[in-house]
Amino acid sequence: MSTVLSAVAWPYANGPRHIGHVAGFGVPSDVFSRYMRMAGHDVLMVSGTDEHGTPILVEADKEGVTARELADRNNRIIVEDLVALGLSYDLFTRTTTRNHYAVVQEMFEVVRDNGYMIEQTTSGAISPSTGRTLPDRYIEGTCPICGAPGARGDQCDTCGNQLDPTDLIDPVSRINGETPEFIETTHWFLDLPALAAELGRWLDEREATGLWRPNVIRFSQNILQDIKPRAMTRDIDWGIPVPGWEDQPTKRLYVWFDAVIGYLSASIEWARRQGDPEAWRRWWNDPEALTYYFMGKDNIVFHSQIWPAELIAQNGEGDKGGEPGRFGELNLPTEVVSSEFLTMEGRKFSSSKRIVIYVRDMLERYQPDAVRYFISAAGPENQDADFTWSEFVSRTNNELVAGWGNLVNRTAAMIAKNVGEIPAAGELQDVDRALLSQIEAGFEAVGSLIEAHRQRAAIAEAMRLVGEANRYVSETEPFKLKAPEQQERLHTVLHVLAQAVTDLNTILAPFLPFSANAVERALGGDRQIAPLPEAREVEDLDGGPSYAIITGDYTDVPAWGHREVETGRPVSKPSPIFTKLDPKVVDEELERLDPET
């Protein structure tokens, strides 16, 4: 058994999340975490809402509320949506807790005292009309490296290079279109050049494992070639105060410095809530622990450069040496698992242009496992993928309903009608043994693919086995075994089908947790095969306002492997597991997406 940290990207709390977001960070991390728990590993899955930075202020101003009020509202929306999607966080918290503030400030002090924060005067952008500081991400222009329009002041999404706002050609404010003014301002910079050698060594070591997705490792190594200090503070009054600059209330730690530290602070909060404040160290200080970070590709730089650099600096392992703080020597990522982008009907997601479907809206109209299935089977795992309503309906009806759902319902219905309970098997024939052998082998095949973050291939293999089980029904024709002398054979076939459905349900449980529990009930069981998360209101551990978290008890799960079906278990006439979609859904959703067409 290994100790596994599943560190999931923190959704930004300036608004509700759409399905493109959860295709990148949500479903892949949950499938992996659920599987690893079933495989016997000790998993800690943590995340929360990222709530600082200027975009929150801009949106709050637009709505006439405070930044905290906006963050509070969106935190609850996001919590409810992720629970409804079945994401099994051990703790989903937020970056406005007092625990998080304390952990971030302590991390900053250790990194600074080890010599990896350098104070520099630089140019900062302000709005000429309001005098408010413009964050890098709110300045756009032409990329000076690749010439692409729409590059942001911190990064060009076209070529992936990090930028400064002053680098942009013809910069403008995304807020009101005016040309920003640049003034001199002093900030703390993370001394990335002093950490580059150790970063490079770590990335080379990761590349040698052969486990990282090629696009992630190549991108991460390429950005080391032009590494330079990066500002870790901002001129803003919404965020975590900078230790040592308490007399400068308009200076705050950069939101991305504090957000990535959330993985550590959430682990510490989880341990404190368990009544064992040091329990987090098993995932962070044990060099044998495995750590996996899940996100979309636009966040690679922060997880393969900025966060590892902060960890190296905290550990005192860069060119300047140093000593770890009270957190001890912290583990660097075992793997950065980055998904590509999900588009929608061939277009980039855009809330402002109504090219979007929010998680909440999706789950109000469709089953969560249908959404999870599409993301798992057709999501942007290692290349950009397109969500279309026609494919969503097709996969739901032809694969979930006609494939897996049909197998479950036929099996349960025939058992209920002919026996009333799961029958014992008589002598097995070759066709019976062949099916059971294939499905049992599926545990190794599917499990290995999930562990390697090849979830599309994993669920394809699982559904291939579903097809084999449906083929078995066609070959054995249990519905024709009606004569008294055929009853033993009928019972054997139905037993084999019950066993096949039981094992396939275990294999599919990480992908389809809601239906996994329904399938178990359809075969007369009462166990929760895939425990579900819950939203819970909690008090801040250090006296701040109360807030909602996601948590759950995921310990009582079946082991990843063959599980003998229980004969004699009563089985009643089943209800459909999945809802078949009317093809008219496609036109209805396209009308919602673009009502002018």
Coordinates of C-alpha atoms in Angstrom, one line a residue:
M1 CA 0.0 0.0 0.0
S2 CA 1.3 3.5 -0.9
T3 CA 0.4 6.9 0.5
V4 CA -1.1 8.9 -2.3
L5 CA -1.8 12.7 -2.4
S6 CA -4.3 13.6 -5.0
A7 CA -3.9 17.4 -5.4
V8 CA -6.7 18.9 -7.5
A9 CA -6.5 22.3 -9.1
W10 CA -8.4 25.0 -7.2
P11 CA -11.4 26.4 -9.1
Y12 CA -11.4 30.2 -9.1
A13 CA -14.4 31.7 -7.2
N14 CA -15.2 34.5 -9.5
G15 CA -18.2 32.5 -10.9
P16 CA -19.6 29.1 -11.3
R17 CA -17.6 26.4 -13.1
H18 CA -18.5 25.0 -16.5
I19 CA -17.9 21.5 -17.8
G20 CA -14.7 22.4 -19.5
H21 CA -13.2 23.1 -16.0
V22 CA -14.3 19.8 -14.5
A23 CA -13.1 17.9 -17.6
G24 CA -9.6 19.2 -16.7
F25 CA -9.4 18.9 -13.0
G26 CA -12.5 17.3 -11.6
V27 CA -13.5 14.0 -13.1
P28 CA -9.9 12.7 -14.0
S29 CA -8.8 13.3 -10.4
D30 CA -11.8 11.6 -8.9
V31 CA -11.6 8.5 -11.1
F32 CA -7.9 8.2 -10.2
S33 CA -8.6 8.7 -6.5
R34 CA -11.5 6.3 -6.3
Y35 CA -9.5 3.6 -8.1
M36 CA -6.4 4.1 -5.9
R37 CA -8.5 3.7 -2.7
M38 CA -10.0 0.5 -4.1
A39 CA -6.5 -0.7 -5.0
G40 CA -5.6 -0.4 -1.3
H41 CA -3.7 2.9 -1.3
D42 CA -4.1 5.5 1.4
V43 CA -5.4 8.5 -0.5
L44 CA -5.8 12.1 0.5
M45 CA -7.7 14.1 -2.1
V46 CA -7.6 17.9 -1.4
S47 CA -8.5 21.2 -3.0
G48 CA -10.8 24.2 -2.5
T49 CA -11.9 27.5 -4.0
D50 CA -9.2 30.0 -5.0
E51 CA -10.6 33.3 -3.8
H52 CA -8.0 36.1 -4.0
G53 CA -6.8 38.3 -6.9
T54 CA -8.1 41.2 -9.0
P55 CA -10.7 39.2 -11.0
I56 CA -12.7 38.7 -7.8
L57 CA -12.5 42.4 -7.1
V58 CA -13.5 43.3 -10.7
E59 CA -16.5 41.0 -10.6
A60 CA -17.5 42.2 -7.1
D61 CA -17.4 45.8 -8.2
K62 CA -19.6 45.0 -11.2
E63 CA -22.2 43.4 -9.0
G64 CA -22.0 46.0 -6.2
V65 CA -20.9 43.5 -3.5
T66 CA -17.7 43.0 -1.5
A67 CA -15.0 40.6 -2.6
R68 CA -15.7 38.4 0.4
E69 CA -19.5 38.4 -0.3
L70 CA -18.8 37.3 -3.9
A71 CA -16.3 34.6 -2.8
D72 CA -18.8 33.3 -0.2
R73 CA -21.6 33.0 -2.7
N74 CA -19.5 31.3 -5.4
N75 CA -17.8 29.0 -2.9
R76 CA -21.1 27.6 -2.0
I77 CA -22.2 27.2 -5.7
I78 CA -19.0 25.4 -6.5
V79 CA -19.2 23.2 -3.5
E80 CA -22.8 22.1 -4.3
D81 CA -21.9 21.5 -8.0
L82 CA -18.8 19.4 -7.2
V83 CA -20.8 17.3 -4.7
A84 CA -23.5 16.8 -7.3
L85 CA -20.9 15.5 -9.7
G86 CA -19.7 13.0 -7.0
L87 CA -16.1 14.3 -6.6
S88 CA -14.8 12.4 -3.5
Y89 CA -12.7 15.1 -1.8
D90 CA -11.4 14.2 1.6
L91 CA -11.4 18.0 2.1
F92 CA -12.4 20.7 -0.3
T93 CA -11.9 24.0 1.5
R94 CA -11.1 27.6 0.5
T95 CA -8.2 30.1 0.5
T96 CA -9.9 32.6 2.8
T97 CA -9.6 30.4 5.9
R98 CA -7.3 31.6 8.7
N99 CA -5.5 28.3 8.6
H100 CA -4.6 29.0 4.9
Y101 CA -3.4 32.5 5.7
A102 CA -1.1 31.2 8.5
V103 CA 0.4 28.4 6.3
V104 CA 1.0 30.7 3.4
Q105 CA 2.6 33.4 5.5
E106 CA 4.9 30.9 7.2
M107 CA 5.9 29.4 3.8
F108 CA 6.7 32.9 2.5
E109 CA 8.9 33.7 5.6
V110 CA 10.9 30.4 5.2
V111 CA 11.4 31.0 1.5
R112 CA 12.4 34.6 2.1
D113 CA 14.7 33.8 5.0
N114 CA 16.4 31.1 2.9
G115 CA 17.3 33.8 0.5
Y116 CA 14.9 33.0 -2.4
M117 CA 12.8 36.1 -2.2
I118 CA 14.5 39.2 -3.6
E119 CA 13.2 42.7 -3.3
Q120 CA 13.1 44.5 -6.6
T121 CA 11.6 47.7 -8.1
T122 CA 9.6 47.1 -11.3
S123 CA 7.0 48.6 -13.5
G124 CA 3.4 48.1 -12.4
A125 CA 0.3 48.8 -14.5
I126 CA -2.5 51.0 -13.3
S127 CA -5.8 52.1 -14.8
P128 CA -5.5 55.8 -15.8
S129 CA -9.2 56.4 -15.1
T130 CA -9.5 54.6 -11.7
G131 CA -5.9 54.5 -10.4
R132 CA -6.4 50.8 -9.5
T133 CA -3.7 48.4 -10.2
L134 CA -4.2 46.2 -13.2
P135 CA -3.2 42.6 -12.7
D136 CA -1.1 40.9 -15.4
R137 CA -3.9 38.7 -16.5
Y138 CA -6.1 41.8 -17.1
I139 CA -3.7 43.3 -19.7
E140 CA -3.8 41.9 -23.2
G141 CA -1.7 42.6 -26.3
T142 CA 0.3 41.0 -29.0
C143 CA 2.8 38.4 -27.9
P144 CA 6.4 39.7 -28.5
I145 CA 7.6 36.1 -29.0
C146 CA 5.1 34.4 -31.4
G147 CA 3.1 37.4 -32.5
A148 CA -0.2 36.0 -31.4
P149 CA -2.9 38.5 -30.5
G150 CA -4.7 38.2 -27.2
A151 CA -1.6 37.3 -25.1
R152 CA -2.0 38.1 -21.4
G153 CA 0.4 40.1 -19.3
D154 CA 1.5 36.9 -17.5
Q155 CA 1.5 34.3 -20.2
C156 CA 0.8 33.7 -23.9
D157 CA -1.6 30.8 -24.3
T158 CA -0.6 30.3 -27.9
C159 CA 3.1 29.7 -27.4
G160 CA 3.0 29.0 -23.6
N161 CA 5.8 31.5 -22.7
Q162 CA 5.7 33.6 -19.5
L163 CA 5.4 37.3 -20.0
D164 CA 5.4 40.6 -18.2
P165 CA 2.8 43.3 -19.1
T166 CA 5.6 45.5 -20.3
D167 CA 6.6 42.9 -22.9
L168 CA 3.3 43.1 -24.7
I169 CA 3.0 45.0 -28.0
D170 CA 0.1 47.5 -27.8
P171 CA -1.2 46.5 -24.3
V172 CA -4.7 47.3 -23.3
S173 CA -6.9 46.7 -20.3
R174 CA -9.3 43.9 -20.6
I175 CA -11.6 45.8 -18.2
N176 CA -12.3 48.9 -20.2
G177 CA -10.0 48.8 -23.2
E178 CA -7.8 51.8 -22.1
T179 CA -4.0 51.8 -22.4
P180 CA -2.5 51.1 -19.0
E181 CA 0.0 53.4 -17.3
F182 CA 3.2 51.9 -15.9
I183 CA 4.6 53.1 -12.6
E184 CA 7.5 52.1 -10.4
T185 CA 6.6 49.7 -7.6
T186 CA 8.5 47.4 -5.2
H187 CA 7.7 43.7 -4.9
W188 CA 9.2 40.5 -3.6
F189 CA 10.3 38.2 -6.5
L190 CA 10.9 34.5 -6.3
D191 CA 14.5 34.0 -7.3
L192 CA 13.8 31.3 -9.9
P193 CA 17.3 31.5 -11.5
A194 CA 18.7 30.4 -8.1
L195 CA 16.3 27.4 -8.1
A196 CA 16.7 26.6 -11.8
A197 CA 19.5 24.0 -11.5
E198 CA 17.5 22.0 -8.9
L199 CA 14.3 22.4 -10.9
G200 CA 16.1 21.1 -14.0
R201 CA 17.5 18.1 -12.1
W202 CA 14.1 17.3 -10.7
L203 CA 12.4 17.5 -14.2
D204 CA 15.1 15.3 -15.7
E205 CA 14.5 12.8 -13.0
R206 CA 10.8 12.9 -13.7
E207 CA 11.4 12.5 -17.5
A208 CA 13.5 9.5 -16.8
T209 CA 10.5 7.7 -15.2
G210 CA 8.7 7.8 -18.6
L211 CA 5.4 8.5 -16.7
W212 CA 4.7 12.1 -17.5
R213 CA 2.7 13.0 -20.5
P214 CA 5.2 14.1 -23.2
N215 CA 3.5 17.5 -23.7
V216 CA 3.8 18.3 -20.0
I217 CA 7.4 17.4 -19.5
R218 CA 8.6 19.1 -22.7
F219 CA 6.8 22.3 -21.9
S220 CA 8.1 22.3 -18.3
Q221 CA 11.7 21.8 -19.5
N222 CA 11.4 24.4 -22.2
I223 CA 10.3 27.2 -19.9
L224 CA 13.5 26.6 -17.8
Q225 CA 15.6 28.0 -20.8
D226 CA 14.4 31.6 -20.2
I227 CA 13.9 31.5 -16.5
K228 CA 13.9 34.8 -14.5
P229 CA 12.7 36.1 -11.1
R230 CA 8.9 36.3 -10.8
A231 CA 7.0 38.8 -8.7
M232 CA 5.2 37.1 -5.8
T233 CA 3.5 40.2 -4.4
R234 CA 0.9 42.6 -5.9
D235 CA -0.4 46.1 -5.4
I236 CA -3.9 45.1 -4.3
D237 CA -5.9 45.2 -1.1
W238 CA -7.6 41.8 -1.5
G239 CA -5.4 38.9 -0.5
I240 CA -3.0 37.6 2.1
P241 CA -0.9 40.3 3.8
V242 CA 2.8 40.2 3.2
P243 CA 4.9 39.3 6.3
G244 CA 7.2 42.3 7.1
W245 CA 5.1 44.7 5.0
E246 CA 2.2 45.1 7.5
D247 CA 2.6 48.8 7.2
Q248 CA 1.7 48.6 3.5
P249 CA -1.9 47.4 3.4
T250 CA -2.2 47.7 -0.4
K251 CA 0.5 45.0 -0.8
R252 CA -0.6 41.4 -0.9
L253 CA 0.9 38.1 -1.8
Y254 CA 0.2 37.1 -5.4
V255 CA -2.8 34.9 -5.7
W256 CA -0.9 32.2 -7.5
F257 CA 1.8 32.2 -4.7
D258 CA -0.9 31.5 -2.2
A259 CA -3.2 29.3 -4.2
V260 CA -0.7 26.5 -4.9
I261 CA 0.2 26.5 -1.2
G262 CA -3.4 25.5 -0.7
Y263 CA -2.5 21.9 -1.3
L264 CA -0.4 22.0 1.8
S265 CA -2.7 24.1 3.9
A266 CA -5.7 21.9 3.0
S267 CA -3.8 18.8 4.0
I268 CA -3.0 20.5 7.4
E269 CA -6.6 21.6 7.8
W270 CA -7.8 18.1 7.1
A271 CA -5.4 16.7 9.7
R272 CA -6.6 19.2 12.3
R273 CA -10.2 18.3 11.6
Q274 CA -9.3 14.6 12.1
G275 CA -8.0 15.4 15.6
D276 CA -4.5 14.5 14.6
P277 CA -2.7 17.8 13.6
E278 CA 0.4 16.1 12.4
A279 CA -1.3 13.4 10.2
W280 CA -0.7 15.4 7.0
R281 CA 3.0 14.7 7.2
R282 CA 2.5 11.1 5.9
W283 CA 1.7 12.6 2.5
W284 CA 4.2 15.5 2.6
N285 CA 7.3 14.4 4.5
D286 CA 7.5 10.7 3.7
P287 CA 9.8 10.4 0.6
E288 CA 8.0 7.2 -0.4
A289 CA 4.6 9.0 -0.7
L290 CA 3.3 9.6 -4.2
T291 CA 1.9 13.0 -5.2
Y292 CA -0.3 13.7 -8.2
Y293 CA -1.4 17.1 -9.4
F294 CA -4.5 17.4 -11.7
M295 CA -5.3 20.5 -13.8
G296 CA -5.9 21.9 -17.3
K297 CA -2.9 22.7 -19.4
D298 CA -3.1 26.5 -18.8
N299 CA -1.9 25.8 -15.3
I300 CA 1.1 23.7 -16.1
V301 CA 3.6 26.4 -15.4
F302 CA 2.4 27.0 -11.9
H303 CA 2.6 23.3 -11.0
S304 CA 5.8 22.2 -12.8
Q305 CA 7.8 25.4 -12.1
I306 CA 6.4 27.9 -9.6
W307 CA 5.1 25.4 -7.0
P308 CA 8.1 23.0 -7.2
A309 CA 10.4 26.1 -7.0
E310 CA 8.6 27.2 -3.8
L311 CA 9.0 23.7 -2.4
I312 CA 12.7 23.6 -3.3
A313 CA 13.2 27.0 -1.7
Q314 CA 11.3 26.0 1.4
N315 CA 13.4 22.9 1.6
G316 CA 16.6 24.9 1.3
E317 CA 17.8 22.9 -1.8
G318 CA 18.5 25.7 -4.3
D319 CA 21.8 27.4 -5.1
K320 CA 21.7 29.5 -1.9
G321 CA 21.1 26.5 0.5
G322 CA 18.9 27.1 3.5
E323 CA 17.0 25.1 6.0
P324 CA 13.4 23.7 5.9
G325 CA 10.9 25.5 8.2
R326 CA 8.6 23.7 10.7
F327 CA 6.9 22.0 7.8
G328 CA 10.0 19.9 7.3
E329 CA 11.3 18.7 3.9
L330 CA 8.3 18.7 1.6
N331 CA 7.7 16.3 -1.3
L332 CA 7.8 17.6 -4.9
P333 CA 5.2 16.3 -7.3
T334 CA 5.5 12.7 -8.5
E335 CA 3.5 13.7 -11.6
V336 CA 1.8 16.7 -13.0
V337 CA -1.3 15.3 -14.7
S338 CA -2.4 18.0 -17.1
S339 CA -5.4 17.7 -19.5
E340 CA -5.8 19.6 -22.7
F341 CA -8.7 22.0 -23.4
L342 CA -12.3 21.0 -24.0
T343 CA -14.1 23.1 -26.6
M344 CA -17.9 23.2 -27.1
E345 CA -19.4 22.6 -30.5
G346 CA -16.1 23.6 -32.1
R347 CA -15.7 26.8 -30.2
K348 CA -13.7 27.9 -27.1
F349 CA -15.7 28.1 -23.9
S350 CA -16.7 31.7 -23.3
S351 CA -19.2 32.8 -20.6
S352 CA -19.5 36.3 -22.1
K353 CA -20.3 34.9 -25.5
R354 CA -22.7 32.3 -24.1
I355 CA -20.6 29.4 -25.4
V356 CA -20.8 27.6 -22.2
I357 CA -22.8 25.1 -20.1
Y358 CA -22.3 25.4 -16.3
V359 CA -22.0 22.2 -14.2
R360 CA -25.2 23.1 -12.3
D361 CA -27.2 23.5 -15.5
M362 CA -25.9 20.3 -16.9
L363 CA -26.7 18.3 -13.8
E364 CA -30.2 19.7 -13.5
R365 CA -31.0 18.1 -16.9
Y366 CA -28.8 15.1 -17.1
Q367 CA -27.6 12.3 -14.9
P368 CA -24.2 13.0 -13.3
D369 CA -22.8 9.6 -14.5
A370 CA -23.7 10.5 -18.1
V371 CA -21.6 13.6 -17.8
R372 CA -18.8 11.7 -16.1
Y373 CA -18.9 9.0 -18.7
F374 CA -18.6 11.5 -21.6
I375 CA -15.6 13.2 -19.9
S376 CA -13.9 9.9 -19.2
A377 CA -14.6 8.4 -22.7
A378 CA -14.1 11.5 -24.9
G379 CA -12.5 14.2 -22.7
P380 CA -9.3 16.2 -23.4
E381 CA -6.9 13.7 -21.8
N382 CA -3.8 14.2 -24.1
Q383 CA -5.2 16.4 -26.8
D384 CA -7.9 19.0 -27.2
A385 CA -11.4 17.5 -27.4
D386 CA -14.8 18.9 -28.5
F387 CA -18.0 18.5 -26.6
T388 CA -21.0 18.2 -28.9
W389 CA -24.5 17.6 -27.9
S390 CA -25.0 15.0 -30.6
E391 CA -22.1 13.0 -29.3
F392 CA -23.3 13.4 -25.7
V393 CA -26.7 12.0 -26.7
S394 CA -25.2 9.2 -28.8
R395 CA -22.8 8.0 -26.1
T396 CA -25.5 8.2 -23.4
N397 CA -28.0 6.2 -25.5
N398 CA -25.8 3.8 -27.4
E399 CA -23.2 3.0 -24.8
L400 CA -24.5 3.7 -21.3
V401 CA -28.2 2.9 -21.9
A402 CA -28.0 0.2 -24.7
G403 CA -24.7 -1.3 -23.4
W404 CA -24.1 -1.2 -19.7
G405 CA -27.7 -0.3 -18.6
N406 CA -29.2 -2.9 -20.8
L407 CA -26.9 -5.6 -19.5
V408 CA -27.8 -4.8 -15.9
N409 CA -31.5 -4.6 -16.5
R410 CA -31.7 -7.8 -18.6
T411 CA -29.7 -9.7 -15.9
A412 CA -31.7 -8.5 -13.0
A413 CA -35.1 -8.8 -14.8
M414 CA -34.3 -12.5 -15.9
I415 CA -33.2 -13.4 -12.4
A416 CA -36.3 -11.7 -10.8
K417 CA -38.7 -13.4 -13.2
N418 CA -37.2 -16.9 -13.3
V419 CA -35.7 -17.4 -9.8
G420 CA -36.3 -14.4 -7.6
E421 CA -32.8 -14.6 -6.2
I422 CA -29.3 -15.0 -7.4
P423 CA -29.0 -18.7 -8.3
A424 CA -26.1 -21.0 -7.6
A425 CA -24.2 -22.2 -10.7
G426 CA -24.2 -25.7 -12.0
E427 CA -21.4 -27.1 -14.1
L428 CA -19.7 -24.3 -16.1
Q429 CA -19.2 -24.6 -19.9
D430 CA -16.4 -23.2 -21.9
V431 CA -18.5 -20.2 -22.9
D432 CA -19.1 -19.4 -19.2
R433 CA -15.5 -19.7 -18.2
A434 CA -14.4 -17.6 -21.1
L435 CA -16.5 -14.7 -20.1
L436 CA -15.6 -14.8 -16.4
S437 CA -11.9 -15.1 -17.3
Q438 CA -12.0 -12.1 -19.6
I439 CA -13.8 -9.9 -17.0
E440 CA -11.4 -11.0 -14.2
A441 CA -8.5 -10.1 -16.4
G442 CA -10.1 -6.7 -16.8
F443 CA -9.2 -5.7 -13.3
E444 CA -5.5 -5.7 -14.2
A445 CA -6.0 -4.1 -17.6
V446 CA -8.3 -1.3 -16.6
G447 CA -6.5 -0.7 -13.3
S448 CA -3.1 -0.3 -14.9
L449 CA -4.6 2.2 -17.4
I450 CA -6.2 4.3 -14.7
E451 CA -3.0 4.3 -12.7
A452 CA -1.1 5.5 -15.8
H453 CA -3.7 8.3 -16.3
R454 CA -5.0 6.7 -19.5
Q455 CA -8.7 6.9 -18.5
R456 CA -10.1 7.0 -22.0
A457 CA -8.4 3.7 -22.8
A458 CA -9.4 2.3 -19.4
I459 CA -13.1 3.0 -19.8
A460 CA -13.0 1.8 -23.4
E461 CA -11.6 -1.6 -22.2
A462 CA -14.3 -1.7 -19.5
M463 CA -17.0 -1.1 -22.1
R464 CA -15.5 -3.7 -24.4
L465 CA -16.0 -6.2 -21.6
V466 CA -19.6 -5.0 -21.2
G467 CA -20.0 -5.8 -24.9
E468 CA -18.6 -9.3 -24.3
A469 CA -21.2 -9.9 -21.6
N470 CA -24.0 -8.7 -23.9
R471 CA -22.6 -11.1 -26.5
Y472 CA -22.7 -13.9 -24.0
V473 CA -26.4 -13.3 -23.5
S474 CA -27.0 -13.6 -27.2
E475 CA -25.0 -16.8 -27.4
T476 CA -26.5 -18.6 -24.4
E477 CA -30.1 -17.3 -24.9
P478 CA -31.2 -17.8 -21.3
F479 CA -34.7 -16.5 -22.3
K480 CA -35.2 -19.7 -24.3
L481 CA -34.2 -22.0 -21.4
K482 CA -37.8 -22.8 -20.3
A483 CA -38.0 -26.6 -20.1
P484 CA -37.7 -28.3 -16.7
E485 CA -34.5 -30.1 -17.8
Q486 CA -33.0 -26.8 -18.8
Q487 CA -33.4 -25.2 -15.4
E488 CA -29.9 -26.0 -14.2
R489 CA -28.4 -24.5 -17.3
L490 CA -30.6 -21.4 -16.9
H491 CA -29.5 -21.0 -13.3
T492 CA -25.9 -21.4 -14.3
V493 CA -26.1 -18.7 -17.1
L494 CA -27.9 -16.3 -14.8
H495 CA -25.3 -16.9 -12.1
V496 CA -22.5 -16.2 -14.6
L497 CA -24.3 -13.0 -15.6
A498 CA -24.8 -11.9 -12.0
Q499 CA -21.1 -12.5 -11.4
A500 CA -20.1 -10.6 -14.6
V501 CA -22.3 -7.6 -13.7
T502 CA -20.9 -7.6 -10.1
D503 CA -17.3 -7.5 -11.4
L504 CA -18.0 -5.1 -14.2
N505 CA -19.7 -2.8 -11.6
T506 CA -16.6 -2.8 -9.5
I507 CA -14.5 -2.0 -12.6
L508 CA -16.8 0.9 -13.6
A509 CA -17.3 2.3 -10.1
P510 CA -14.5 4.9 -10.2
F511 CA -16.1 6.3 -13.4
L512 CA -19.7 5.9 -12.6
P513 CA -20.2 6.1 -8.8
F514 CA -23.9 6.9 -8.7
S515 CA -24.9 4.1 -11.0
A516 CA -22.5 1.7 -9.2
N517 CA -24.6 2.0 -6.1
A518 CA -27.8 1.6 -8.2
V519 CA -26.4 -1.5 -9.9
E520 CA -25.6 -3.0 -6.5
R521 CA -29.2 -2.5 -5.4
A522 CA -30.5 -3.9 -8.6
L523 CA -28.8 -7.2 -7.7
G524 CA -30.2 -7.2 -4.2
G525 CA -27.3 -5.6 -2.4
D526 CA -27.4 -2.8 0.1
R527 CA -23.7 -1.8 0.2
Q528 CA -22.5 1.6 -1.0
I529 CA -20.0 0.5 -3.6
A530 CA -18.9 4.0 -4.3
P531 CA -19.3 6.3 -1.3
L532 CA -20.4 9.8 -2.2
P533 CA -19.2 13.1 -0.9
E534 CA -21.2 15.5 1.2
A535 CA -21.3 19.3 1.7
R536 CA -20.9 20.3 5.3
E537 CA -21.0 23.6 7.1
V538 CA -18.0 24.0 9.5
E539 CA -16.6 26.5 11.8
D540 CA -13.2 28.1 10.9
L541 CA -10.6 26.3 13.1
D542 CA -9.1 29.6 14.1
G543 CA -12.1 31.8 14.7
G544 CA -13.0 33.1 11.2
P545 CA -16.4 32.9 9.6
S546 CA -18.0 29.5 9.1
Y547 CA -18.0 28.0 5.6
A548 CA -19.0 25.0 3.5
I549 CA -16.6 22.2 2.8
I550 CA -16.7 18.9 0.9
T551 CA -15.7 15.8 2.7
G552 CA -16.7 12.1 3.1
D553 CA -15.9 8.7 4.4
Y554 CA -14.5 6.6 1.5
T555 CA -12.9 3.8 3.5
D556 CA -15.6 1.2 3.0
V557 CA -15.1 0.4 -0.6
P558 CA -14.7 -3.0 -2.3
A559 CA -11.2 -4.1 -3.1
W560 CA -10.2 -3.8 -6.7
G561 CA -10.6 -7.4 -7.9
H562 CA -13.0 -10.3 -8.3
R563 CA -15.7 -10.5 -5.7
E564 CA -17.8 -13.6 -5.5
V565 CA -21.5 -12.8 -6.1
E566 CA -23.7 -13.8 -3.1
T567 CA -26.1 -16.6 -4.1
G568 CA -29.6 -16.5 -2.6
R569 CA -29.7 -12.8 -2.5
P570 CA -33.3 -11.7 -3.4
V571 CA -33.6 -9.8 -6.7
S572 CA -36.7 -7.8 -7.7
K573 CA -37.8 -6.4 -11.0
P574 CA -35.3 -3.6 -11.7
S575 CA -35.8 0.0 -12.8
P576 CA -33.7 1.5 -15.6
I577 CA -30.3 2.6 -14.4
F578 CA -29.8 5.2 -17.0
T579 CA -32.2 7.6 -18.7
K580 CA -32.4 7.4 -22.5
L581 CA -32.3 10.8 -24.1
D582 CA -34.7 12.1 -26.7
P583 CA -32.7 13.1 -29.9
K584 CA -34.6 16.4 -29.8
V585 CA -32.3 17.2 -26.8
V586 CA -29.6 18.2 -29.4
D587 CA -31.7 20.9 -31.0
E588 CA -32.9 22.2 -27.7
E589 CA -29.4 22.5 -26.2
L590 CA -28.1 24.2 -29.4
E591 CA -30.9 26.7 -29.1
R592 CA -29.9 27.4 -25.5
L593 CA -26.3 27.7 -26.5
D594 CA -26.9 30.2 -29.3
P595 CA -30.5 31.4 -29.4
E596 CA -29.9 33.6 -32.5
T597 CA -29.2 30.6 -34.8

